[in-house]
């Protein structure tokens, strides 16, 4: 779910695969599993075709340290391996490989792809802003904080989406073969807009939510 910079190098060397250089490859909407963080991904990636090695661009280009705007005063270190039983503070998913870790008192772990999520997803009628927590139910799954994982909240405070639900909406869109847009958040924007407009009609809102939950 990353929009690569035009300055992204066409070829890199990476310590996770020192045998060969990795080439930036346009792969459409086909899903793959990153061989370093073990998370699913889609779209452009760094690859070694002879070795069938795939790497998220976010993992390939991850800096050794991270200062995230939502984690002021904390510095996260890039680590390899799962360290056992850790979860991502943004999406709540298990940490299975490469991740950012903060050893501060409360601790924090982030998948590189979650660490790279945009702080805002703008569109014409409403903008979604990334927040560490929200008191409302998620507009998609209808659950509350999920262990205080991160949310996207619309600036008008009518749409709330877990980061995990944002990722799932995008994944379902890819699985359905909706690759018409180059914007990885197009399906998320569409879902948020449907929820926003349906807020005026409870029966319509329930229909939209049911479609999001069931992937219909």
PDB file of C-alpha atoms in Angstrom:
ATOM      1  CA  UNK A   1       0.000   0.000   0.000  1.00  0.00           C
ATOM      2  CA  UNK A   2       2.874   2.293  -0.713  1.00  0.00           C
ATOM      3  CA  UNK A   3       3.271   4.865  -3.442  1.00  0.00           C
ATOM      4  CA  UNK A   4       6.914   4.658  -4.417  1.00  0.00           C
ATOM      5  CA  UNK A   5       8.897   7.816  -4.906  1.00  0.00           C
ATOM      6  CA  UNK A   6      10.101   8.460  -8.426  1.00  0.00           C
ATOM      7  CA  UNK A   7      13.569   8.567  -6.878  1.00  0.00           C
ATOM      8  CA  UNK A   8      13.372   4.969  -5.615  1.00  0.00           C
ATOM      9  CA  UNK A   9      16.502   3.178  -6.865  1.00  0.00           C
ATOM     10  CA  UNK A  10      15.976   0.692  -9.667  1.00  0.00           C
ATOM     11  CA  UNK A  11      18.398  -1.770  -8.070  1.00  0.00           C
ATOM     12  CA  UNK A  12      19.644  -2.261  -4.509  1.00  0.00           C
ATOM     13  CA  UNK A  13      21.807  -4.534  -2.386  1.00  0.00           C
ATOM     14  CA  UNK A  14      20.177  -5.747   0.832  1.00  0.00           C
ATOM     15  CA  UNK A  15      21.680  -7.630   3.802  1.00  0.00           C
ATOM     16  CA  UNK A  16      18.717 -10.014   3.870  1.00  0.00           C
ATOM     17  CA  UNK A  17      19.741 -11.313   0.441  1.00  0.00           C
ATOM     18  CA  UNK A  18      23.439 -10.585  -0.047  1.00  0.00           C
ATOM     19  CA  UNK A  19      23.868 -13.128  -2.843  1.00  0.00           C
ATOM     20  CA  UNK A  20      22.295 -10.969  -5.544  1.00  0.00           C
ATOM     21  CA  UNK A  21      21.093  -7.452  -6.160  1.00  0.00           C
ATOM     22  CA  UNK A  22      17.357  -6.810  -5.993  1.00  0.00           C
ATOM     23  CA  UNK A  23      15.543  -5.081  -8.832  1.00  0.00           C
ATOM     24  CA  UNK A  24      12.520  -2.824  -8.495  1.00  0.00           C
ATOM     25  CA  UNK A  25       9.751  -4.650 -10.330  1.00  0.00           C
ATOM     26  CA  UNK A  26       6.283  -3.503 -11.350  1.00  0.00           C
ATOM     27  CA  UNK A  27       4.067  -6.455 -10.494  1.00  0.00           C
ATOM     28  CA  UNK A  28       0.546  -5.078 -10.758  1.00  0.00           C
ATOM     29  CA  UNK A  29      -1.919  -5.978  -8.006  1.00  0.00           C
ATOM     30  CA  UNK A  30      -0.698  -9.553  -7.487  1.00  0.00           C
ATOM     31  CA  UNK A  31      -0.158 -10.387  -3.812  1.00  0.00           C
ATOM     32  CA  UNK A  32       3.106 -11.701  -2.427  1.00  0.00           C
ATOM     33  CA  UNK A  33       4.663 -12.402   0.953  1.00  0.00           C
ATOM     34  CA  UNK A  34       7.656 -10.290   1.865  1.00  0.00           C
ATOM     35  CA  UNK A  35      10.571 -12.588   2.678  1.00  0.00           C
ATOM     36  CA  UNK A  36      11.876 -10.239   5.369  1.00  0.00           C
ATOM     37  CA  UNK A  37       8.880  -8.970   7.375  1.00  0.00           C
ATOM     38  CA  UNK A  38       6.654 -11.961   6.401  1.00  0.00           C
ATOM     39  CA  UNK A  39       3.663  -9.666   5.772  1.00  0.00           C
ATOM     40  CA  UNK A  40       1.549  -9.750   2.626  1.00  0.00           C
ATOM     41  CA  UNK A  41       2.041  -7.068   0.028  1.00  0.00           C
ATOM     42  CA  UNK A  42       1.062  -6.152  -3.506  1.00  0.00           C
ATOM     43  CA  UNK A  43       2.274  -4.005  -6.342  1.00  0.00           C
ATOM     44  CA  UNK A  44       5.817  -2.805  -6.947  1.00  0.00           C
ATOM     45  CA  UNK A  45       8.469  -4.651  -4.983  1.00  0.00           C
ATOM     46  CA  UNK A  46      12.169  -5.431  -4.963  1.00  0.00           C
ATOM     47  CA  UNK A  47      12.816  -8.894  -6.350  1.00  0.00           C
ATOM     48  CA  UNK A  48      15.436 -11.482  -7.088  1.00  0.00           C
ATOM     49  CA  UNK A  49      13.695 -13.613  -9.688  1.00  0.00           C
ATOM     50  CA  UNK A  50      16.220 -16.500  -9.750  1.00  0.00           C
ATOM     51  CA  UNK A  51      15.847 -16.943  -5.973  1.00  0.00           C
ATOM     52  CA  UNK A  52      12.120 -16.125  -5.808  1.00  0.00           C
ATOM     53  CA  UNK A  53      12.910 -13.479  -3.198  1.00  0.00           C
ATOM     54  CA  UNK A  54      10.432 -10.618  -2.680  1.00  0.00           C
ATOM     55  CA  UNK A  55      10.803  -7.526  -0.555  1.00  0.00           C
ATOM     56  CA  UNK A  56       8.349  -4.748   0.226  1.00  0.00           C
ATOM     57  CA  UNK A  57       9.721  -1.418  -0.895  1.00  0.00           C
ATOM     58  CA  UNK A  58       9.092  -0.165   2.662  1.00  0.00           C
ATOM     59  CA  UNK A  59      11.249  -2.980   4.036  1.00  0.00           C
ATOM     60  CA  UNK A  60      13.897  -2.609   1.349  1.00  0.00           C
ATOM     61  CA  UNK A  61      14.325   1.119   1.954  1.00  0.00           C
ATOM     62  CA  UNK A  62      13.713   1.168   5.716  1.00  0.00           C
ATOM     63  CA  UNK A  63      16.090   3.390   7.677  1.00  0.00           C
ATOM     64  CA  UNK A  64      18.008   1.964  10.643  1.00  0.00           C
ATOM     65  CA  UNK A  65      16.164   4.299  13.026  1.00  0.00           C
ATOM     66  CA  UNK A  66      12.710   5.844  12.928  1.00  0.00           C
ATOM     67  CA  UNK A  67      11.207   8.907  14.590  1.00  0.00           C
ATOM     68  CA  UNK A  68       7.468   8.623  13.943  1.00  0.00           C
ATOM     69  CA  UNK A  69       5.278  11.750  14.215  1.00  0.00           C
ATOM     70  CA  UNK A  70       2.742   9.856  16.356  1.00  0.00           C
ATOM     71  CA  UNK A  71       5.432   8.683  18.768  1.00  0.00           C
ATOM     72  CA  UNK A  72       7.038  11.930  19.805  1.00  0.00           C
ATOM     73  CA  UNK A  73      10.172  11.600  21.876  1.00  0.00           C
ATOM     74  CA  UNK A  74      10.704   7.965  20.930  1.00  0.00           C
ATOM     75  CA  UNK A  75      13.283   6.476  18.626  1.00  0.00           C
ATOM     76  CA  UNK A  76      12.575   3.090  17.103  1.00  0.00           C
ATOM     77  CA  UNK A  77      15.330   0.763  15.946  1.00  0.00           C
ATOM     78  CA  UNK A  78      15.068  -1.538  12.935  1.00  0.00           C
ATOM     79  CA  UNK A  79      15.345  -5.185  13.988  1.00  0.00           C
ATOM     80  CA  UNK A  80      15.413  -8.533  12.234  1.00  0.00           C
ATOM     81  CA  UNK A  81      13.531 -11.515  13.651  1.00  0.00           C
ATOM     82  CA  UNK A  82      10.313 -11.715  15.643  1.00  0.00           C
ATOM     83  CA  UNK A  83      11.729 -11.628  19.216  1.00  0.00           C
ATOM     84  CA  UNK A  84       8.753 -13.794  20.222  1.00  0.00           C
ATOM     85  CA  UNK A  85       5.155 -12.773  20.852  1.00  0.00           C
ATOM     86  CA  UNK A  86       5.311  -9.159  19.691  1.00  0.00           C
ATOM     87  CA  UNK A  87       2.496  -7.350  17.908  1.00  0.00           C
ATOM     88  CA  UNK A  88       2.460  -4.262  15.723  1.00  0.00           C
ATOM     89  CA  UNK A  89       1.198  -1.220  17.608  1.00  0.00           C
ATOM     90  CA  UNK A  90      -0.462   0.146  14.477  1.00  0.00           C
ATOM     91  CA  UNK A  91      -2.390  -2.817  13.052  1.00  0.00           C
ATOM     92  CA  UNK A  92      -2.298  -5.302  15.942  1.00  0.00           C
ATOM     93  CA  UNK A  93      -0.888  -8.057  13.727  1.00  0.00           C
ATOM     94  CA  UNK A  94       1.893 -10.382  14.817  1.00  0.00           C
ATOM     95  CA  UNK A  95       5.493  -9.335  14.280  1.00  0.00           C
ATOM     96  CA  UNK A  96       7.059 -12.205  12.344  1.00  0.00           C
ATOM     97  CA  UNK A  97      10.190 -10.650  10.902  1.00  0.00           C
ATOM     98  CA  UNK A  98      11.708  -7.254  10.187  1.00  0.00           C
ATOM     99  CA  UNK A  99      10.183  -4.558  12.407  1.00  0.00           C
ATOM    100  CA  UNK A 100      10.809  -1.330  14.242  1.00  0.00           C
ATOM    101  CA  UNK A 101      11.169  -1.586  18.019  1.00  0.00           C
ATOM    102  CA  UNK A 102      11.220   0.997  20.775  1.00  0.00           C
ATOM    103  CA  UNK A 103      12.615  -0.189  24.096  1.00  0.00           C
ATOM    104  CA  UNK A 104      10.974   2.609  26.100  1.00  0.00           C
ATOM    105  CA  UNK A 105       8.960   1.749  29.216  1.00  0.00           C
ATOM    106  CA  UNK A 106       5.725   0.869  27.408  1.00  0.00           C
ATOM    107  CA  UNK A 107       7.518  -0.438  24.344  1.00  0.00           C
ATOM    108  CA  UNK A 108       6.331  -0.281  20.750  1.00  0.00           C
ATOM    109  CA  UNK A 109       6.741  -2.398  17.644  1.00  0.00           C
ATOM    110  CA  UNK A 110       5.755  -1.485  14.103  1.00  0.00           C
ATOM    111  CA  UNK A 111       5.767  -3.356  10.824  1.00  0.00           C
ATOM    112  CA  UNK A 112       7.813  -1.296   8.333  1.00  0.00           C
ATOM    113  CA  UNK A 113       4.740  -1.027   6.087  1.00  0.00           C
ATOM    114  CA  UNK A 114       2.644   0.285   8.989  1.00  0.00           C
ATOM    115  CA  UNK A 115       5.396   2.718   9.953  1.00  0.00           C
ATOM    116  CA  UNK A 116       5.272   4.067   6.389  1.00  0.00           C
ATOM    117  CA  UNK A 117       1.493   4.620   6.298  1.00  0.00           C
ATOM    118  CA  UNK A 118       0.559   8.194   5.349  1.00  0.00           C
ATOM    119  CA  UNK A 119      -0.491  10.535   8.135  1.00  0.00           C
ATOM    120  CA  UNK A 120      -3.420  11.641   5.988  1.00  0.00           C
ATOM    121  CA  UNK A 121      -5.456  10.099   3.164  1.00  0.00           C
ATOM    122  CA  UNK A 122      -7.123  13.073   1.468  1.00  0.00           C
ATOM    123  CA  UNK A 123      -9.979  13.155  -0.983  1.00  0.00           C
ATOM    124  CA  UNK A 124     -12.511  15.695  -2.155  1.00  0.00           C
ATOM    125  CA  UNK A 125     -15.245  15.266   0.469  1.00  0.00           C
ATOM    126  CA  UNK A 126     -13.314  14.117   3.521  1.00  0.00           C
ATOM    127  CA  UNK A 127      -9.794  13.416   4.729  1.00  0.00           C
ATOM    128  CA  UNK A 128      -8.735  10.495   6.912  1.00  0.00           C
ATOM    129  CA  UNK A 129      -6.061  11.269   9.503  1.00  0.00           C
ATOM    130  CA  UNK A 130      -3.907   8.684  11.256  1.00  0.00           C
ATOM    131  CA  UNK A 131      -4.280   8.664  15.044  1.00  0.00           C
ATOM    132  CA  UNK A 132      -2.876   6.515  17.835  1.00  0.00           C
ATOM    133  CA  UNK A 133      -6.297   5.742  19.278  1.00  0.00           C
ATOM    134  CA  UNK A 134      -9.963   6.625  19.069  1.00  0.00           C
ATOM    135  CA  UNK A 135     -12.878   6.256  21.450  1.00  0.00           C
ATOM    136  CA  UNK A 136     -15.392   5.344  18.737  1.00  0.00           C
ATOM    137  CA  UNK A 137     -16.191   2.024  17.134  1.00  0.00           C
ATOM    138  CA  UNK A 138     -14.561   1.226  13.825  1.00  0.00           C
ATOM    139  CA  UNK A 139     -16.972   2.057  10.999  1.00  0.00           C
ATOM    140  CA  UNK A 140     -16.014  -1.165   9.206  1.00  0.00           C
ATOM    141  CA  UNK A 141     -15.751  -3.974  11.778  1.00  0.00           C
ATOM    142  CA  UNK A 142     -17.836  -2.156  14.441  1.00  0.00           C
ATOM    143  CA  UNK A 143     -15.336  -3.057  17.163  1.00  0.00           C
ATOM    144  CA  UNK A 144     -13.648  -0.593  19.472  1.00  0.00           C
ATOM    145  CA  UNK A 145      -9.918  -0.124  20.029  1.00  0.00           C
ATOM    146  CA  UNK A 146      -8.586  -3.659  19.359  1.00  0.00           C
ATOM    147  CA  UNK A 147      -5.999  -3.286  22.089  1.00  0.00           C
ATOM    148  CA  UNK A 148      -5.557   0.434  21.391  1.00  0.00           C
ATOM    149  CA  UNK A 149      -4.219  -0.027  17.876  1.00  0.00           C
ATOM    150  CA  UNK A 150      -4.070   2.929  15.504  1.00  0.00           C
ATOM    151  CA  UNK A 151      -7.055   4.390  13.658  1.00  0.00           C
ATOM    152  CA  UNK A 152      -7.765   6.547  10.678  1.00  0.00           C
ATOM    153  CA  UNK A 153     -10.359   9.170  11.623  1.00  0.00           C
ATOM    154  CA  UNK A 154     -12.064  11.536   9.224  1.00  0.00           C
ATOM    155  CA  UNK A 155     -11.555  15.221   9.954  1.00  0.00           C
ATOM    156  CA  UNK A 156     -15.339  15.561  10.238  1.00  0.00           C
ATOM    157  CA  UNK A 157     -15.268  12.849  12.943  1.00  0.00           C
ATOM    158  CA  UNK A 158     -17.852  10.631  11.272  1.00  0.00           C
ATOM    159  CA  UNK A 159     -15.666   7.827   9.870  1.00  0.00           C
ATOM    160  CA  UNK A 160     -13.325   5.695  11.996  1.00  0.00           C
ATOM    161  CA  UNK A 161     -11.268   2.834  10.557  1.00  0.00           C
ATOM    162  CA  UNK A 162      -8.722   0.584  12.251  1.00  0.00           C
ATOM    163  CA  UNK A 163      -5.408   0.438  10.410  1.00  0.00           C
ATOM    164  CA  UNK A 164      -6.017  -3.323  10.218  1.00  0.00           C
ATOM    165  CA  UNK A 165      -9.395  -2.689   8.560  1.00  0.00           C
ATOM    166  CA  UNK A 166      -7.857  -0.216   6.121  1.00  0.00           C
ATOM    167  CA  UNK A 167      -5.351  -2.882   5.116  1.00  0.00           C
ATOM    168  CA  UNK A 168      -8.105  -5.501   4.822  1.00  0.00           C
ATOM    169  CA  UNK A 169     -10.291  -3.259   2.644  1.00  0.00           C
ATOM    170  CA  UNK A 170      -7.338  -2.724   0.304  1.00  0.00           C
ATOM    171  CA  UNK A 171      -6.522  -6.454   0.291  1.00  0.00           C
ATOM    172  CA  UNK A 172     -10.092  -7.434  -0.592  1.00  0.00           C
ATOM    173  CA  UNK A 173     -10.139  -4.913  -3.390  1.00  0.00           C
ATOM    174  CA  UNK A 174      -6.970  -6.442  -4.844  1.00  0.00           C
ATOM    175  CA  UNK A 175      -8.369  -9.962  -4.455  1.00  0.00           C
ATOM    176  CA  UNK A 176     -11.489  -8.889  -6.342  1.00  0.00           C
ATOM    177  CA  UNK A 177      -9.283  -7.811  -9.216  1.00  0.00           C
ATOM    178  CA  UNK A 178      -9.914  -4.088  -8.872  1.00  0.00           C
ATOM    179  CA  UNK A 179      -6.595  -2.884 -10.207  1.00  0.00           C
ATOM    180  CA  UNK A 180      -7.938   0.010 -12.241  1.00  0.00           C
ATOM    181  CA  UNK A 181      -6.397   2.686  -9.997  1.00  0.00           C
ATOM    182  CA  UNK A 182      -2.723   3.350  -9.328  1.00  0.00           C
ATOM    183  CA  UNK A 183      -3.687   4.753  -5.919  1.00  0.00           C
ATOM    184  CA  UNK A 184      -3.219   1.964  -3.317  1.00  0.00           C
ATOM    185  CA  UNK A 185      -5.773   3.688  -1.067  1.00  0.00           C
ATOM    186  CA  UNK A 186      -8.482   4.109  -3.724  1.00  0.00           C
ATOM    187  CA  UNK A 187     -10.689   1.375  -2.249  1.00  0.00           C
ATOM    188  CA  UNK A 188     -10.232   2.796   1.266  1.00  0.00           C
ATOM    189  CA  UNK A 189     -11.255   6.257   0.079  1.00  0.00           C
ATOM    190  CA  UNK A 190     -14.303   4.788  -1.628  1.00  0.00           C
ATOM    191  CA  UNK A 191     -15.313   2.837   1.498  1.00  0.00           C
ATOM    192  CA  UNK A 192     -14.876   5.896   3.730  1.00  0.00           C
ATOM    193  CA  UNK A 193     -16.936   8.008   1.354  1.00  0.00           C
ATOM    194  CA  UNK A 194     -19.731   5.426   1.273  1.00  0.00           C
ATOM    195  CA  UNK A 195     -19.829   5.360   5.083  1.00  0.00           C
ATOM    196  CA  UNK A 196     -19.785   9.157   5.274  1.00  0.00           C
ATOM    197  CA  UNK A 197     -22.686   9.527   2.853  1.00  0.00           C
ATOM    198  CA  UNK A 198     -24.657   6.650   4.392  1.00  0.00           C
ATOM    199  CA  UNK A 199     -24.524   8.215   7.866  1.00  0.00           C
ATOM    200  CA  UNK A 200     -27.661  10.135   6.893  1.00  0.00           C
ATOM    201  CA  UNK A 201     -29.582   6.901   6.352  1.00  0.00           C
ATOM    202  CA  UNK A 202     -29.291   4.157   9.005  1.00  0.00           C
ATOM    203  CA  UNK A 203     -30.542   1.389   6.707  1.00  0.00           C
ATOM    204  CA  UNK A 204     -28.056   2.416   4.025  1.00  0.00           C
ATOM    205  CA  UNK A 205     -25.285   2.576   6.625  1.00  0.00           C
ATOM    206  CA  UNK A 206     -26.005  -0.993   7.745  1.00  0.00           C
ATOM    207  CA  UNK A 207     -25.852  -2.166   4.118  1.00  0.00           C
ATOM    208  CA  UNK A 208     -22.489  -0.486   3.544  1.00  0.00           C
ATOM    209  CA  UNK A 209     -21.041  -1.902   6.768  1.00  0.00           C
ATOM    210  CA  UNK A 210     -22.289  -5.394   5.908  1.00  0.00           C
ATOM    211  CA  UNK A 211     -20.579  -5.195   2.525  1.00  0.00           C
ATOM    212  CA  UNK A 212     -17.313  -4.097   4.148  1.00  0.00           C
ATOM    213  CA  UNK A 213     -17.404  -6.856   6.768  1.00  0.00           C
ATOM    214  CA  UNK A 214     -18.367  -9.614   4.327  1.00  0.00           C
ATOM    215  CA  UNK A 215     -16.275  -8.295   1.470  1.00  0.00           C
ATOM    216  CA  UNK A 216     -19.315  -8.029  -0.748  1.00  0.00           C
TER     217      UNK A 216
END
